[in-house]
Coordinates of C-alpha atoms and ligand atoms in Angstrom, one line a residue:
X1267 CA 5.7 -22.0 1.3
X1268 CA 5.9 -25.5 1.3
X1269 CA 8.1 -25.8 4.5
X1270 CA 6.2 -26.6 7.9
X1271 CA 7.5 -23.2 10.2
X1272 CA 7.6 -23.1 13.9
X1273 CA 8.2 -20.3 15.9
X1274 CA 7.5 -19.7 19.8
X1275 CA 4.9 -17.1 19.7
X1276 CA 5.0 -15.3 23.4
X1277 CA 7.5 -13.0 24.0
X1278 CA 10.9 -14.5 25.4
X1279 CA 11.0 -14.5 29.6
X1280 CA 9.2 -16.4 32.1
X1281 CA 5.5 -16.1 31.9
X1282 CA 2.2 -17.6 33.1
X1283 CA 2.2 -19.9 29.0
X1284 CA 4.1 -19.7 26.1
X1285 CA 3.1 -20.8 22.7
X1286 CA 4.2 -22.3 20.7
X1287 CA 3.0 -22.4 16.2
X1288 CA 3.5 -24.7 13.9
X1289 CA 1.7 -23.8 10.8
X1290 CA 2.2 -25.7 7.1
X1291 CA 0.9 -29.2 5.5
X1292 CA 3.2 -31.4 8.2
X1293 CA 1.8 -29.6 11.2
X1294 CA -0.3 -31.7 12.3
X1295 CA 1.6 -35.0 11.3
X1296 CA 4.5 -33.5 12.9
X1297 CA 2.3 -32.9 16.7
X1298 CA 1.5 -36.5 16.5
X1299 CA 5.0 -37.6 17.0
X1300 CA 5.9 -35.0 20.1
X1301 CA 2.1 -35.2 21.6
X1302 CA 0.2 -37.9 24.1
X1303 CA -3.4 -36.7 24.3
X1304 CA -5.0 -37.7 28.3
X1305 CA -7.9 -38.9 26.1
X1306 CA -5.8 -41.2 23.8
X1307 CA -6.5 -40.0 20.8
X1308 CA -4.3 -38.7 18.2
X1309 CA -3.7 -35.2 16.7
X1310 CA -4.5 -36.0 12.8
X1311 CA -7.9 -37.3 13.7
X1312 CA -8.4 -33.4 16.1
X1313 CA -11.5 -31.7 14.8
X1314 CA -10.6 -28.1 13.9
X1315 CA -10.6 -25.4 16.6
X1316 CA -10.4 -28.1 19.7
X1317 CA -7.9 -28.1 22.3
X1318 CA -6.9 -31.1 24.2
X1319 CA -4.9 -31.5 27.1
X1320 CA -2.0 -33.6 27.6
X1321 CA 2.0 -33.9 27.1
X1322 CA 4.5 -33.0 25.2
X1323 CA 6.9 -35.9 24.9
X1324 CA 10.3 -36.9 23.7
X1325 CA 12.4 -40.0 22.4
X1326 CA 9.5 -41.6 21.0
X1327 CA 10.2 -45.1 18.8
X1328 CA 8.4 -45.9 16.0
X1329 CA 5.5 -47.4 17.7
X1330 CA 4.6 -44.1 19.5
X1331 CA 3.0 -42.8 16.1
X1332 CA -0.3 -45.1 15.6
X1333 CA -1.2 -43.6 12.7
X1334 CA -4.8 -44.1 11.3
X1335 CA -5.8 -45.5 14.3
X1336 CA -8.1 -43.3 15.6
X1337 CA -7.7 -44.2 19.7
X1338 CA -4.3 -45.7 20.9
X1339 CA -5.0 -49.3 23.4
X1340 CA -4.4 -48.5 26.8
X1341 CA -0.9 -50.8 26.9
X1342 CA 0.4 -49.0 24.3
X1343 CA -0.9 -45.4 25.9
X1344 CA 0.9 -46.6 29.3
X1345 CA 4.1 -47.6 27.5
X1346 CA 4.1 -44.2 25.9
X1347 CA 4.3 -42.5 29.0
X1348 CA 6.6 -44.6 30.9
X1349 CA 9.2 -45.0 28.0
X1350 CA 9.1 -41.6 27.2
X1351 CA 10.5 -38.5 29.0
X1352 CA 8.1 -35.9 29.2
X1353 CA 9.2 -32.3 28.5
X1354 CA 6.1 -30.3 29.6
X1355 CA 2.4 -30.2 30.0
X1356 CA 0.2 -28.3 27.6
X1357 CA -2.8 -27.9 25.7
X1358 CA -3.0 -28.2 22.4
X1359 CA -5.4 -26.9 19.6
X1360 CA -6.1 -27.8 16.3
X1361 CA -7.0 -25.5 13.4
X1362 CA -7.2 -26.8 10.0
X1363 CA -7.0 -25.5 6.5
X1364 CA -8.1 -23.2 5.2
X1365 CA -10.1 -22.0 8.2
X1366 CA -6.8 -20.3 10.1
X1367 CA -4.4 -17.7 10.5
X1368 CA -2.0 -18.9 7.4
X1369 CA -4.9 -20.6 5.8
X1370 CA -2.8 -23.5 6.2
X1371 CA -3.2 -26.5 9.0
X1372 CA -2.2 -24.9 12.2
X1373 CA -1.2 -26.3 15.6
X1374 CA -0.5 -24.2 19.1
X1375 CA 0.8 -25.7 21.9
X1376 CA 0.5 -23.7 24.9
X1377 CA 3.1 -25.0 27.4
X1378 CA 4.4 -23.4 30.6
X1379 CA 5.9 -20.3 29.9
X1380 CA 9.1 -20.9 31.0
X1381 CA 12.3 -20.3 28.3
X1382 CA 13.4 -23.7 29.0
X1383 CA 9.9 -25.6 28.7
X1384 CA 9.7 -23.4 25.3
X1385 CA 12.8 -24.2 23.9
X1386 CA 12.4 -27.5 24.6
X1387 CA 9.5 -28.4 22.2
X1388 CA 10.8 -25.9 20.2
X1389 CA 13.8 -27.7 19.2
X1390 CA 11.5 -31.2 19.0
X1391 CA 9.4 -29.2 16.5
X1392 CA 12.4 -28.3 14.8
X1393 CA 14.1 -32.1 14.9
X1394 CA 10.6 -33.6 13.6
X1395 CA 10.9 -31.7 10.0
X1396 CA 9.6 -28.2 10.8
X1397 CA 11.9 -24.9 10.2
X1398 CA 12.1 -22.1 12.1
X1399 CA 9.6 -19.1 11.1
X1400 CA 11.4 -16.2 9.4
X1401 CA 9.6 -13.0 11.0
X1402 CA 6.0 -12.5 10.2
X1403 CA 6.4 -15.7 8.3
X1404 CA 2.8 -16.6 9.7
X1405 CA 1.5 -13.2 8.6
X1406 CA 2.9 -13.4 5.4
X1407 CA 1.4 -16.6 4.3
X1408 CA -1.8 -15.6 5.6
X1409 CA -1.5 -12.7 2.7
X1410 CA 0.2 -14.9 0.4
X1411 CA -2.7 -17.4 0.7
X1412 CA -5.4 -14.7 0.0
X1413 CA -6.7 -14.9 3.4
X1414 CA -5.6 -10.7 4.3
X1415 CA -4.3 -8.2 1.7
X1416 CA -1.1 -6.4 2.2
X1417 CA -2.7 -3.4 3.8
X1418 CA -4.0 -5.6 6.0
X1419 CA -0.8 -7.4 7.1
X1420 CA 0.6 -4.4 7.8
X1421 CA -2.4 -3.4 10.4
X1422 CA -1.5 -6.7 11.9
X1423 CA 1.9 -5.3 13.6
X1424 CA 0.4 -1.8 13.7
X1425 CA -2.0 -3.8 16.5
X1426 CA 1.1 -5.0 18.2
X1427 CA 2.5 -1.7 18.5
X1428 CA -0.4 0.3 19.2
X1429 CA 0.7 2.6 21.7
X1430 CA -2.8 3.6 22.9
X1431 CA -6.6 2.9 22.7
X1432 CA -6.7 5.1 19.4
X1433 CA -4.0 3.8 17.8
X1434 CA -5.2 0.7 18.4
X1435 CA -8.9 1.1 17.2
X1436 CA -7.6 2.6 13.9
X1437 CA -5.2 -0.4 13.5
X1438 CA -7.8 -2.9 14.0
X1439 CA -10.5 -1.2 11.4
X1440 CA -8.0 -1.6 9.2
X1441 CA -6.9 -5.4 10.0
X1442 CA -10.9 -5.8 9.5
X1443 CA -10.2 -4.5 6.2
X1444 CA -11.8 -1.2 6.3
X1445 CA -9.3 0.9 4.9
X1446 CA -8.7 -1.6 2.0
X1447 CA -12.6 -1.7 1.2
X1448 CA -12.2 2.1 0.7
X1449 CA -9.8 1.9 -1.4
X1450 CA -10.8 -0.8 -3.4
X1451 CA -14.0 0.8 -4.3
X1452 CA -11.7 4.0 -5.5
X1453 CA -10.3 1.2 -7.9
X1454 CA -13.2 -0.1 -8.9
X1455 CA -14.1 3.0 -10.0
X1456 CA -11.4 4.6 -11.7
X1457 CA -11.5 0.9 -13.4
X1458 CA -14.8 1.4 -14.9
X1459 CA -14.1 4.9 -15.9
X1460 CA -10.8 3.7 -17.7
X1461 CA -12.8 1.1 -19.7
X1462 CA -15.2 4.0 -20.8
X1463 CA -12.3 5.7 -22.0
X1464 CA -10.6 2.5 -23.7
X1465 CA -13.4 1.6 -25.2
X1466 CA -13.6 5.2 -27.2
X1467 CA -9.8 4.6 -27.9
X1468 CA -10.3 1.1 -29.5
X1469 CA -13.6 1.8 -31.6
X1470 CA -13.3 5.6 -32.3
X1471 CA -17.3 4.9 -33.5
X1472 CA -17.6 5.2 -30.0
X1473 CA -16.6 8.5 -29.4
X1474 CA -17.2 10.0 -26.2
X1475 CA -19.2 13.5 -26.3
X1476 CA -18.8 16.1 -24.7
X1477 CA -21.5 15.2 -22.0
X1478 CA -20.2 12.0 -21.2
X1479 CA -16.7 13.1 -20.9
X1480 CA -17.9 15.9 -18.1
X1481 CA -19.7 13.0 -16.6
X1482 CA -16.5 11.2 -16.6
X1483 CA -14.5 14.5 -15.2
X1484 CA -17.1 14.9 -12.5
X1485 CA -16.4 11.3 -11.7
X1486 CA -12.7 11.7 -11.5
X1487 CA -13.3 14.8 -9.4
X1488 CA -15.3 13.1 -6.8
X1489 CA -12.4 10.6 -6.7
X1490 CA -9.8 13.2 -6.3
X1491 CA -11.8 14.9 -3.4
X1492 CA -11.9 11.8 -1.7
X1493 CA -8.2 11.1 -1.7
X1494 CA -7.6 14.6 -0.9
X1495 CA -9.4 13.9 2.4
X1496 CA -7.7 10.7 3.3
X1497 CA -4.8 12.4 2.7
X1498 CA -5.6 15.0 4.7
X1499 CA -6.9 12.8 7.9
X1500 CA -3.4 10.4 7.6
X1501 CA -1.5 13.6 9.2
X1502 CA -3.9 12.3 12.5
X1503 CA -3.2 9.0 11.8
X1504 CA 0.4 9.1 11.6
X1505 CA 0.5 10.9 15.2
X1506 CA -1.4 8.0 16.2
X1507 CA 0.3 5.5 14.9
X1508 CA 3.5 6.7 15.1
X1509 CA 3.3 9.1 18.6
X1510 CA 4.8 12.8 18.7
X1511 CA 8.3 12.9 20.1
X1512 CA 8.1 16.1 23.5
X1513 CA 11.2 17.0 24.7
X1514 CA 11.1 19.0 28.4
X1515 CA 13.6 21.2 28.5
X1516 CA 14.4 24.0 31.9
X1517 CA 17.1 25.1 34.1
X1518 CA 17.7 22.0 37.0
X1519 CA 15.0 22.8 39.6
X1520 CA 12.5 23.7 37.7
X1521 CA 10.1 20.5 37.9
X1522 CA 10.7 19.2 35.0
X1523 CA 10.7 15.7 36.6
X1524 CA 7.8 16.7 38.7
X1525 CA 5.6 17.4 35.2
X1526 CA 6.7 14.1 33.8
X1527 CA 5.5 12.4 37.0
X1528 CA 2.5 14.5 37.1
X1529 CA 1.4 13.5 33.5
X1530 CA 2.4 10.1 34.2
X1531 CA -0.2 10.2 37.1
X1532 CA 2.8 8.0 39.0
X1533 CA 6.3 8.5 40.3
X1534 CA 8.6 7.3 37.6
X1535 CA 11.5 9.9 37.9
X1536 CA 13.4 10.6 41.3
X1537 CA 12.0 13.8 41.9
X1538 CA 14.6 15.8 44.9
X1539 CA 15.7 19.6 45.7
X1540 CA 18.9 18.7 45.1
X1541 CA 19.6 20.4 41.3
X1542 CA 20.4 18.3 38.5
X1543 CA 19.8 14.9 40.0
X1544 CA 17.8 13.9 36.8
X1545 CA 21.2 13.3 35.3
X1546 CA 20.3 11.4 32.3
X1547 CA 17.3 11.4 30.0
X1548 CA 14.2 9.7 31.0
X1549 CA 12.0 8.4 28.2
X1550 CA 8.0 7.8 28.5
X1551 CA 5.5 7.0 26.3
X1552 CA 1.9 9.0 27.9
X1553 CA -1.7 8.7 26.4
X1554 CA -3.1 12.3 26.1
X1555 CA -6.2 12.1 25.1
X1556 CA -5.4 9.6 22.6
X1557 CA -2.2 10.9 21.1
X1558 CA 0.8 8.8 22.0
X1559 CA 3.5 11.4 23.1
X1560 CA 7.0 10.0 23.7
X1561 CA 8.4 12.7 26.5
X1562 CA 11.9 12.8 27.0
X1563 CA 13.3 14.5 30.5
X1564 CA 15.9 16.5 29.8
X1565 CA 18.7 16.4 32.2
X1566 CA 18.6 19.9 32.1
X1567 CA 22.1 20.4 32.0
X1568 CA 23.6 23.5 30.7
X1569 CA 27.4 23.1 31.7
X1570 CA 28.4 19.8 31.8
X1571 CA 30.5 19.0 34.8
X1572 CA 32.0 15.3 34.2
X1573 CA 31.9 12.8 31.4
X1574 CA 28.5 11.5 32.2
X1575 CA 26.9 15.0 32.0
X1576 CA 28.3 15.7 29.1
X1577 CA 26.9 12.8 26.9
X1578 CA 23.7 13.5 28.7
X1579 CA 23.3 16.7 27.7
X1580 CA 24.5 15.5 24.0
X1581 CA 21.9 13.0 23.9
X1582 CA 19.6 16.1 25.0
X1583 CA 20.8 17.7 22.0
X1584 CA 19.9 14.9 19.8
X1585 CA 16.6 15.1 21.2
X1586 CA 15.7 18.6 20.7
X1587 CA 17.0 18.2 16.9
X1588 CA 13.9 15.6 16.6
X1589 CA 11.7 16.8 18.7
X1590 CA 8.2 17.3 17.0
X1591 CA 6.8 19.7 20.6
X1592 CA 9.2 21.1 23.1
X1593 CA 7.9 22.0 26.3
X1594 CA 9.7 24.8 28.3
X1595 CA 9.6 25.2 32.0
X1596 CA 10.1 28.3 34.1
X1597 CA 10.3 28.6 37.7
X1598 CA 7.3 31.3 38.8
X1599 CA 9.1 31.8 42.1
X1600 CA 12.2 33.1 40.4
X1601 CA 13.2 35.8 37.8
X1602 CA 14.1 35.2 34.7
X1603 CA 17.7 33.4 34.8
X1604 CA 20.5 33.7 32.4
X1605 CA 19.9 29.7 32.0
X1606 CA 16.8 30.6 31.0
X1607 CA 17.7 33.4 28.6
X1608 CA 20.2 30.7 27.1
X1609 CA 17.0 27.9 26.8
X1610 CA 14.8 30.6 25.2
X1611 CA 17.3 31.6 22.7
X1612 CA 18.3 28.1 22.0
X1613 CA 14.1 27.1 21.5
X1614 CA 12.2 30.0 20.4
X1615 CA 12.0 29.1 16.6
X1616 CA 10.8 25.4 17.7
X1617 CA 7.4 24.5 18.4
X1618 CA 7.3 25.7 22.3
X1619 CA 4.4 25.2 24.5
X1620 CA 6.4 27.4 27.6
X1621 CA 4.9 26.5 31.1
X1622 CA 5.1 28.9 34.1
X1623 CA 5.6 26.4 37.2
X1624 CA 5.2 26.6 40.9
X1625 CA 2.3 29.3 40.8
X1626 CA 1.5 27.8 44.5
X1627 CA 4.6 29.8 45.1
X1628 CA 4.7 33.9 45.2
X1629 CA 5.2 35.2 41.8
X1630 CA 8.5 36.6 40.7
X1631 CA 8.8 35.9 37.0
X1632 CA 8.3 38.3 34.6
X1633 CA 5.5 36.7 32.8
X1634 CA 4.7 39.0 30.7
X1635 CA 8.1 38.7 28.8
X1636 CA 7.3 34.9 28.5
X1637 CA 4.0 35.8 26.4
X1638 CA 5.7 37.8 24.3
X1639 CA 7.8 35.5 23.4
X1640 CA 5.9 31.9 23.2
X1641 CA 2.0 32.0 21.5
X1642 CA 1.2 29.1 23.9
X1643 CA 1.6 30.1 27.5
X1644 CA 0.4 27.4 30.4
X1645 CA 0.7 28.7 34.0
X1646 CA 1.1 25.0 36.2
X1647 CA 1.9 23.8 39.5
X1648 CA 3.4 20.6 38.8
X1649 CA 4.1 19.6 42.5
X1650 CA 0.3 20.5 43.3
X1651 CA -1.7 18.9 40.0
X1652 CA -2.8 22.3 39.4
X1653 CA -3.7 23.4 35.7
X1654 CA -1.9 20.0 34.6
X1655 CA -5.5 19.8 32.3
X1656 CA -5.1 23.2 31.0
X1657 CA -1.5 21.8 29.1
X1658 CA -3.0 18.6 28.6
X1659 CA -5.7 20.8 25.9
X1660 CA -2.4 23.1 25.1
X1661 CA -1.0 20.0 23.5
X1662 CA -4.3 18.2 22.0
X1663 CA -4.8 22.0 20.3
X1664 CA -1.4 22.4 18.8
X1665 CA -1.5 18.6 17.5
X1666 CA -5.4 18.6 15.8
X1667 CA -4.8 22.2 15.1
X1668 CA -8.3 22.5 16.3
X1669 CA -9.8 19.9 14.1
X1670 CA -12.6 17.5 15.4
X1671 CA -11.1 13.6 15.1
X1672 CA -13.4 11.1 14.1
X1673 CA -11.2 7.9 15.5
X1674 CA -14.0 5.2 14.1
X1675 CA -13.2 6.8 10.3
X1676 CA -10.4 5.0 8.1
X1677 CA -7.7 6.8 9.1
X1678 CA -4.3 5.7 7.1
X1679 CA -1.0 5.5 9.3
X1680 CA 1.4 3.7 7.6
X1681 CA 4.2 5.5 5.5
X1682 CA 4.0 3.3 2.7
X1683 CA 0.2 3.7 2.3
X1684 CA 0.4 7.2 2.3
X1685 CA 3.2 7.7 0.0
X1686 CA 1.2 5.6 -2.5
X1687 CA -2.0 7.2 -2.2
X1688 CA -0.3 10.4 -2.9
X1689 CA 0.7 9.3 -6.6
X1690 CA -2.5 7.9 -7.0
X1691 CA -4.4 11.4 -6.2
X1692 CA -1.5 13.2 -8.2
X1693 CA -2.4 11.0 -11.6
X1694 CA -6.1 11.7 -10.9
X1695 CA -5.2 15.5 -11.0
X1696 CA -3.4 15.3 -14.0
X1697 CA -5.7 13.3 -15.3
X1698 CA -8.4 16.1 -15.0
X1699 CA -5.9 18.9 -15.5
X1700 CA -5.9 16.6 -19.1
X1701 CA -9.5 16.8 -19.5
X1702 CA -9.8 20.8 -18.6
X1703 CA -7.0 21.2 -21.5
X1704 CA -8.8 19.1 -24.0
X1705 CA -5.6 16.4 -24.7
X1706 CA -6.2 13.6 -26.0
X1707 CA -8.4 10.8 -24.2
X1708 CA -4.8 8.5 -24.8
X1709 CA -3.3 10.9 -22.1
X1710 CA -6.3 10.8 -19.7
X1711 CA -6.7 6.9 -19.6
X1712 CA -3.0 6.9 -19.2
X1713 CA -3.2 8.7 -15.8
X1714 CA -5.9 6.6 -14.6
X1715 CA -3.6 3.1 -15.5
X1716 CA -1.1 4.7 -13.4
X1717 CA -3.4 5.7 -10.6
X1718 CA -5.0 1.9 -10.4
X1719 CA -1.0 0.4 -10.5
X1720 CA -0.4 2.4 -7.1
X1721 CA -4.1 1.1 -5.9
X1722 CA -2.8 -2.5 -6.5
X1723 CA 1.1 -1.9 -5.2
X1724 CA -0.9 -0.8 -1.8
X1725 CA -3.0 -3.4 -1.5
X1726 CA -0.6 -6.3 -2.3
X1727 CA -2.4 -6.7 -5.9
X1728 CA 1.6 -6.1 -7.4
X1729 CA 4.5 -6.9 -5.1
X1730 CA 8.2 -7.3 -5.3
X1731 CA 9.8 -9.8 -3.0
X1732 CA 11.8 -6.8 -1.7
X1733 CA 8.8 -5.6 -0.7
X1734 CA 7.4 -7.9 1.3
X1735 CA 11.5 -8.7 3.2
X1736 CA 11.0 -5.0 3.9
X1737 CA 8.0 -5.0 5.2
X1738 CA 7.5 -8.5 6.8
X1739 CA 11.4 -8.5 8.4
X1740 CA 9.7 -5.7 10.7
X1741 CA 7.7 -8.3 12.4
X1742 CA 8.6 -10.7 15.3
X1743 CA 9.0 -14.1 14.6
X1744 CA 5.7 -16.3 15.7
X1745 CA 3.6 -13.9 14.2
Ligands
GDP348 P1 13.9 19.1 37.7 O1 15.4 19.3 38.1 O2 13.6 20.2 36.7 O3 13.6 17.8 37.2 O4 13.0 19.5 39.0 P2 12.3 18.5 40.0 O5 11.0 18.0 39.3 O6 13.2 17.5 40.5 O7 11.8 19.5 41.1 C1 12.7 20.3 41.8 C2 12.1 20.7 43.1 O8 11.0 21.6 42.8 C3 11.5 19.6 43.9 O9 11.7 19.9 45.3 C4 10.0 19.7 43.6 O10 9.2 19.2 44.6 C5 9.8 21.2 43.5 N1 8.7 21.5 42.6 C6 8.4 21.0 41.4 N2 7.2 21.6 41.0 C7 6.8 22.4 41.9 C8 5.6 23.2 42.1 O11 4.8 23.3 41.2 N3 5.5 23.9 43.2 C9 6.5 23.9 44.2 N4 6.3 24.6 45.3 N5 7.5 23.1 44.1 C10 7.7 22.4 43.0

């Protein structure tokens, strides 16, 4: 915490800028020695959240810091640029402590986004006493510093990866600190009830009656309902966060690549009569209305004729085995095939949605056999854009099971929230499956200290250094 970090901040590759952070107590020392403002003026004296234009520059001797001078003469401004080589033009902003990111001084130097240009002051950075960032090193002293709490860190690359509008609205209500207000006032709560109950532990003069304690247990219920419900809602806001994985499966020739490129509103897959040309898997990430499905094109190979098919067709395997939705083609113009008798057998205890294509074509399938079979039925024609709609709301039914999705409310996505908020409901039901038995208030306030530890492991209140590597070393570095 003490060390001044750098880390380039844009994503590696040639770009319009890159940007570069320096964040700790020698940031802004450390930009004077690498940085020649156009309006002479040095970085120390930079009022907080102002850029300035000017270069970054290299081999600097001792008089290119004028330190507590607030302006540099104009001979000694000249000399700087002539005797210096000058590694890129930028602008460069100032934020100061504790009003930034880490809370601590902060410096970003937007250069030309170039890898060279980046590395460049980079590795100047580096050689004027900063250290490289560790991965969501920034992040991470923003929540050690106070500034976010550990929910909130974690929204912070849930943002990054947000794979759609929704997933990205729910991440950023809870970067706002939504989620961790709610759940804070569930602490606050069960706090106050637990000094209730320690108080009638430690003076037994105090003893609760009976009213009080079903004041308490109507409390405690209220609690439990509430968690219940978040609970409940985090099944939406997993699929959100973390996408449902669709495999399409069907006999070469069927459309499956035409269906991917129909959802996809845009070719993306070579789509030609020639069977099995789609000889690998092709994986896309679509929007349906709001859900982030990851389809996979199967390359719909049942006998594999040469090496390459054959790991294709075990990667298809692979994908099946994970898949959360499978959708399965038929060809309308055709009867059923044995391929297809194979694919049915092979899928019918998944989650299917089946889809009868090419209904522009004359109908030879025997349909009726395929609604026996599957619950969810979608009749398409994938080369038309017909009915593509009609599997769109197939899809958005089986995933909401019919449930209306409020994407404003505090919907909890991560894994690690979820798992906690799970003990913390279970110790409030014990806790009241305690009071409905009559045990001893002891046992009750017990479950309640339990309950508040898991409240304070979410929210970064308690925290192992374990922790924070896992969860941190998921981050990219420069953020
Ligand atoms: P895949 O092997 O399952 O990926 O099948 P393709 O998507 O490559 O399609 C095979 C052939 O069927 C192509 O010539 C498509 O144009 C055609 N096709 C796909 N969907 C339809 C449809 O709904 N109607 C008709 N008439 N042809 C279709």
């Amino acid at each position: 915490m003490n060390d001044t970090i750098v880390a380039i901040a844009t994503s590696s590759g040639q770009a319009g800028i890159g940007i570069i952070r320096i964040s700790g107590k020698n940031a802004l020392t450390i930009a004077d020695k690498i940085f020649l403002s156009k309006n002479k003026k040095v970085v120390s004296t930079f009022k907080t959240y102002t850029t300035h234009y000017g270069w970054i520059v290299k081999n600097h001797d001792s008089s290119f810091v004028v330190s507590n001078s607030k302006k540099i003469n104009n001979t000694n401004h000249d000399s700087r640029i002539t005797n210096h080589e000058i590694i890129d033009e930028v602008i460069l902003t100032v934020m100061r402590s504790p009003r930034s990111y880490t809370k601590e001084d902060i410096v970003e130097i937007n250069c030309h986004g170039g890898i060279v240009s980046q590395r460049a002051i980079l590795d100047l950075v580096l050689e004027n006493g900063a250290r490289l960032a560790e991965p969501g090193e920034f992040t991470k002293r923003a929540f050690l510093n106070g500034r976010i709490d550990l929910a909130q860190a974690e929204a912070v690359l849930d943002v990054i990866r947000a794979k759609t509008d929704n997933a990205l609205k729910v991440s950023l209500e809870q970067l706002k600190g939504a989620l961790s207000k709610q759940i804070n006032n569930l602490g606050k709560e069960l706090l106050n009830i637990l000094s209730i109950l320690e108080a009638s532990i430690d003076f037994p003069d105090e003893e609760i009656d009976v009213l009080s304690l079903k004041i308490i247990s109507g409390r405690l219920n209220k609690i439990n309902k509430e968690l219940i419900n978040i609970l409940d809602e985090a099944k939406t806001g997993r699929i959100f966060r973390e996408g449902i994985n669709v495999v399409i499966c069907g006999k070469p020739n069927v459309g499956k690549s035409s269906l991917l490129n129909a959802l996809l509103k845009r070719e993306r897959s070579i789509v030609t009569p020639i069977a099995g040309t789609t000889r690998d898997t092709i994986e896309e990430i679509i929007d349906i209305k709001g859900i982030p499905l990851k389809i996979v094109d199967t390359a719909g190979i049942l006998e594999p004729r040469d090496l390459i098919e054959r790991k294709a067709v075990t990667r298809s395997k692979k994908y099946i085995t994970q898949a959360d939705l499978i959708i399965l083609m038929f060809d309308a113009s055709t009867k059923l095939s044995k391929e297809d008798k194979i694919l049915i057998k092979k899928l019918k205890k998944k989650q299917v949605i089946a889809i009868i294509n090419k209904i522009d074509l004359k109908e030879l399938i025997e349909k009726d056999k395929i609604t026996k079979l599957f619950k969810n039925v979608v009749s398409i024609s994938a080369k038309k854009i017909k009915n593509i709609n009609l599997l769109e709301d197939a899809i958005c039914d089986l995933v909401y099971k019919g449930k209306v999705i409020n994407y404003a409310s505090n919907l909890v996505t991560n894994t690690r929230h979820i798992e906690l908020l799970k003990k913390v409901q279970k110790f409030i039901a014990t806790s009241l499956n305690s009071m409905d038995n009559k045990l001893s208030i002891e046992f009750i306030a017990q479950d309640i200290k339990e309950a508040l530890l898991s409240i304070d492991e979410l929210l970064g209140k308690k925290f192992s250094q374990d922790l924070l590597d896992k969860i941190f070393s998921e981050f990219c570095i420069g953020k």
